[in-house]
Amino acid sequence: MAVNTLWWLAGGLIIVLLAGYALWLWRQVWAKQRLAEQTAQAREQRISGDLRVLADCLINQQVPFVEGCIRIKVMLDHHLPDASLQPSWHVFQQVFAATEHIPTHAAWKALSKAQRRDYQQLFTELEQQHRSAAEQAARELLQRH
């Protein structure tokens, strides 16, 4: 009988140890899930804040019109995939589409003054055409984010 009891105790001890190990593993999983949720929430808050800053800068003309529209459009596309479904935000896509062929950075600097002037004329026309819609869309962004 003593040997049989010893086996039962050993088996019970193994079960308790395995249950403890399983609990420890689950706690690690839960901690990683909490961290992932916190990271996602912090990322969402940062993106929302960035969108608010850009929208405010566009409304208050603290950023060039075309640049502000492009930056907002890119952020919406990358971070809020459903944003393209929002009809009032299509203005950002329209400005982007009208300017995506224009060289940037070093290629912009390499353009002649006449070419840059032509593009700047396009920027002015786009601003005159889309300013009010873009400001309204930016205000809506401020309300939502």
C-alpha positions as a printed NumPy array, in Angstrom:
array([[  0.   ,   0.   ,   0.   ],
       [  2.776,   2.485,   0.798],
       [  4.243,   2.195,  -2.698],
       [  0.835,   2.701,  -4.262],
       [  0.232,   5.821,  -2.133],
       [  3.659,   7.145,  -3.066],
       [  2.784,   6.828,  -6.768],
       [ -0.486,   8.659,  -6.191],
       [  1.318,  11.466,  -4.368],
       [  3.956,  11.7  ,  -7.117],
       [  1.248,  11.768,  -9.784],
       [ -0.682,  14.414,  -7.873],
       [  2.481,  16.506,  -7.452],
       [  3.19 ,  16.289, -11.185],
       [ -0.38 ,  17.385, -11.958],
       [ -0.098,  20.338,  -9.563],
       [  3.275,  21.349, -11.071],
       [  1.925,  21.112, -14.625],
       [ -1.165,  23.117, -13.665],
       [  1.084,  25.765, -12.096],
       [  3.237,  25.878, -15.235],
       [  0.117,  26.195, -17.422],
       [ -1.137,  29.064, -15.243],
       [  2.258,  30.778, -15.504],
       [  2.164,  30.433, -19.313],
       [ -1.389,  31.826, -19.473],
       [ -0.38 ,  34.809, -17.364],
       [  2.386,  35.529, -19.86 ],
       [ -0.116,  35.354, -22.728],
       [ -2.503,  37.694, -20.903],
       [  0.307,  40.139, -20.157],
       [  1.352,  40.156, -23.831],
       [ -2.245,  40.73 , -24.886],
       [ -2.562,  43.664, -22.475],
       [  0.7  ,  45.122, -23.774],
       [ -0.456,  44.723, -27.392],
       [ -3.76 ,  46.449, -26.574],
       [ -1.972,  49.292, -24.788],
       [  0.45 ,  49.694, -27.684],
       [ -2.386,  49.749, -30.214],
       [ -4.295,  52.283, -28.118],
       [ -1.218,  54.511, -27.777],
       [ -0.608,  54.281, -31.533],
       [ -4.222,  55.198, -32.248],
       [ -4.011,  58.186, -29.898],
       [ -0.757,  59.34 , -31.519],
       [ -2.241,  59.064, -35.016],
       [ -5.388,  60.85 , -33.899],
       [ -3.254,  63.617, -32.409],
       [ -1.173,  63.895, -35.582],
       [ -4.326,  64.128, -37.688],
       [ -5.688,  66.827, -35.381],
       [ -2.474,  68.855, -35.709],
       [ -2.458,  68.545, -39.5  ],
       [ -6.146,  69.432, -39.779],
       [ -5.68 ,  72.439, -37.508],
       [ -2.624,  73.574, -39.474],
       [ -4.55 ,  73.262, -42.744],
       [ -7.476,  75.286, -41.398],
       [ -5.203,  77.996, -39.964],
       [ -3.012,  78.035, -43.088],
       [  0.089,  77.075, -41.137],
       [  1.046,  74.489, -43.748],
       [  1.004,  74.873, -47.528],
       [ -2.414,  73.805, -48.765],
       [ -1.296,  71.024, -51.106],
       [  1.206,  69.647, -48.61 ],
       [ -1.405,  69.578, -45.846],
       [ -3.917,  67.759, -48.044],
       [ -1.329,  65.203, -49.145],
       [ -0.152,  64.534, -45.599],
       [ -3.699,  64.086, -44.326],
       [ -4.58 ,  61.792, -47.24 ],
       [ -1.533,  59.588, -46.652],
       [ -2.205,  59.335, -42.911],
       [ -5.84 ,  58.458, -43.519],
       [ -4.897,  55.805, -46.087],
       [ -2.285,  54.15 , -43.902],
       [ -3.931,  54.352, -40.521],
       [ -7.672,  54.533, -41.093],
       [ -8.445,  52.31 , -44.087],
       [-12.188,  53.054, -43.977],
       [-11.511,  56.786, -44.296],
       [-11.675,  56.564, -48.081],
       [-15.365,  55.712, -47.702],
       [-16.053,  59.105, -46.1  ],
       [-17.309,  61.322, -48.969],
       [-16.273,  64.611, -47.385],
       [-12.658,  63.432, -47.187],
       [-12.427,  62.745, -50.929],
       [-11.069,  66.264, -51.361],
       [ -7.74 ,  65.102, -49.945],
       [ -7.62 ,  62.3  , -52.532],
       [ -8.478,  64.753, -55.316],
       [ -5.642,  67.114, -54.388],
       [ -3.257,  64.178, -54.074],
       [ -4.247,  62.771, -57.466],
       [ -3.801,  66.175, -59.108],
       [ -0.269,  66.527, -57.728],
       [  1.196,  63.021, -57.519],
       [  3.087,  63.498, -60.79 ],
       [  4.989,  66.505, -59.428],
       [  8.628,  65.844, -58.493],
       [  9.606,  66.194, -54.837],
       [ 12.722,  66.782, -52.773],
       [ 15.915,  66.781, -54.872],
       [ 13.952,  66.356, -58.115],
       [ 11.971,  69.526, -57.265],
       [ 15.192,  71.458, -56.706],
       [ 16.483,  70.235, -60.057],
       [ 13.53 ,  71.77 , -61.904],
       [ 13.953,  75.04 , -63.746],
       [ 12.367,  78.149, -62.274],
       [  9.792,  78.139, -65.057],
       [  8.792,  74.547, -64.312],
       [  8.505,  75.29 , -60.596],
       [  6.399,  78.362, -61.384],
       [  4.052,  76.247, -63.508],
       [  3.624,  73.757, -60.668],
       [  3.13 ,  76.543, -58.152],
       [  0.405,  77.943, -60.408],
       [ -1.247,  74.514, -60.272],
       [ -0.967,  74.596, -56.454],
       [ -2.688,  77.978, -56.408],
       [ -5.48 ,  76.762, -58.686],
       [ -6.003,  73.663, -56.565],
       [ -6.159,  75.77 , -53.422],
       [ -8.704,  78.145, -54.956],
       [-10.765,  75.205, -56.179],
       [-10.647,  73.005, -53.074],
       [ -9.856,  75.247, -50.066],
       [-13.372,  75.434, -48.636],
       [-14.04 ,  71.687, -49.061],
       [-10.67 ,  70.822, -47.54 ],
       [-11.249,  73.114, -44.572],
       [-14.681,  71.592, -44.004],
       [-13.18 ,  68.09 , -44.198],
       [-10.423,  69.134, -41.788],
       [-13.034,  70.47 , -39.35 ],
       [-14.845,  67.155, -39.561],
       [-11.566,  65.368, -38.825],
       [-11.108,  67.568, -35.757],
       [-14.581,  66.641, -34.533],
       [-14.048,  62.91 , -35.065],
       [-10.533,  62.676, -33.726]])
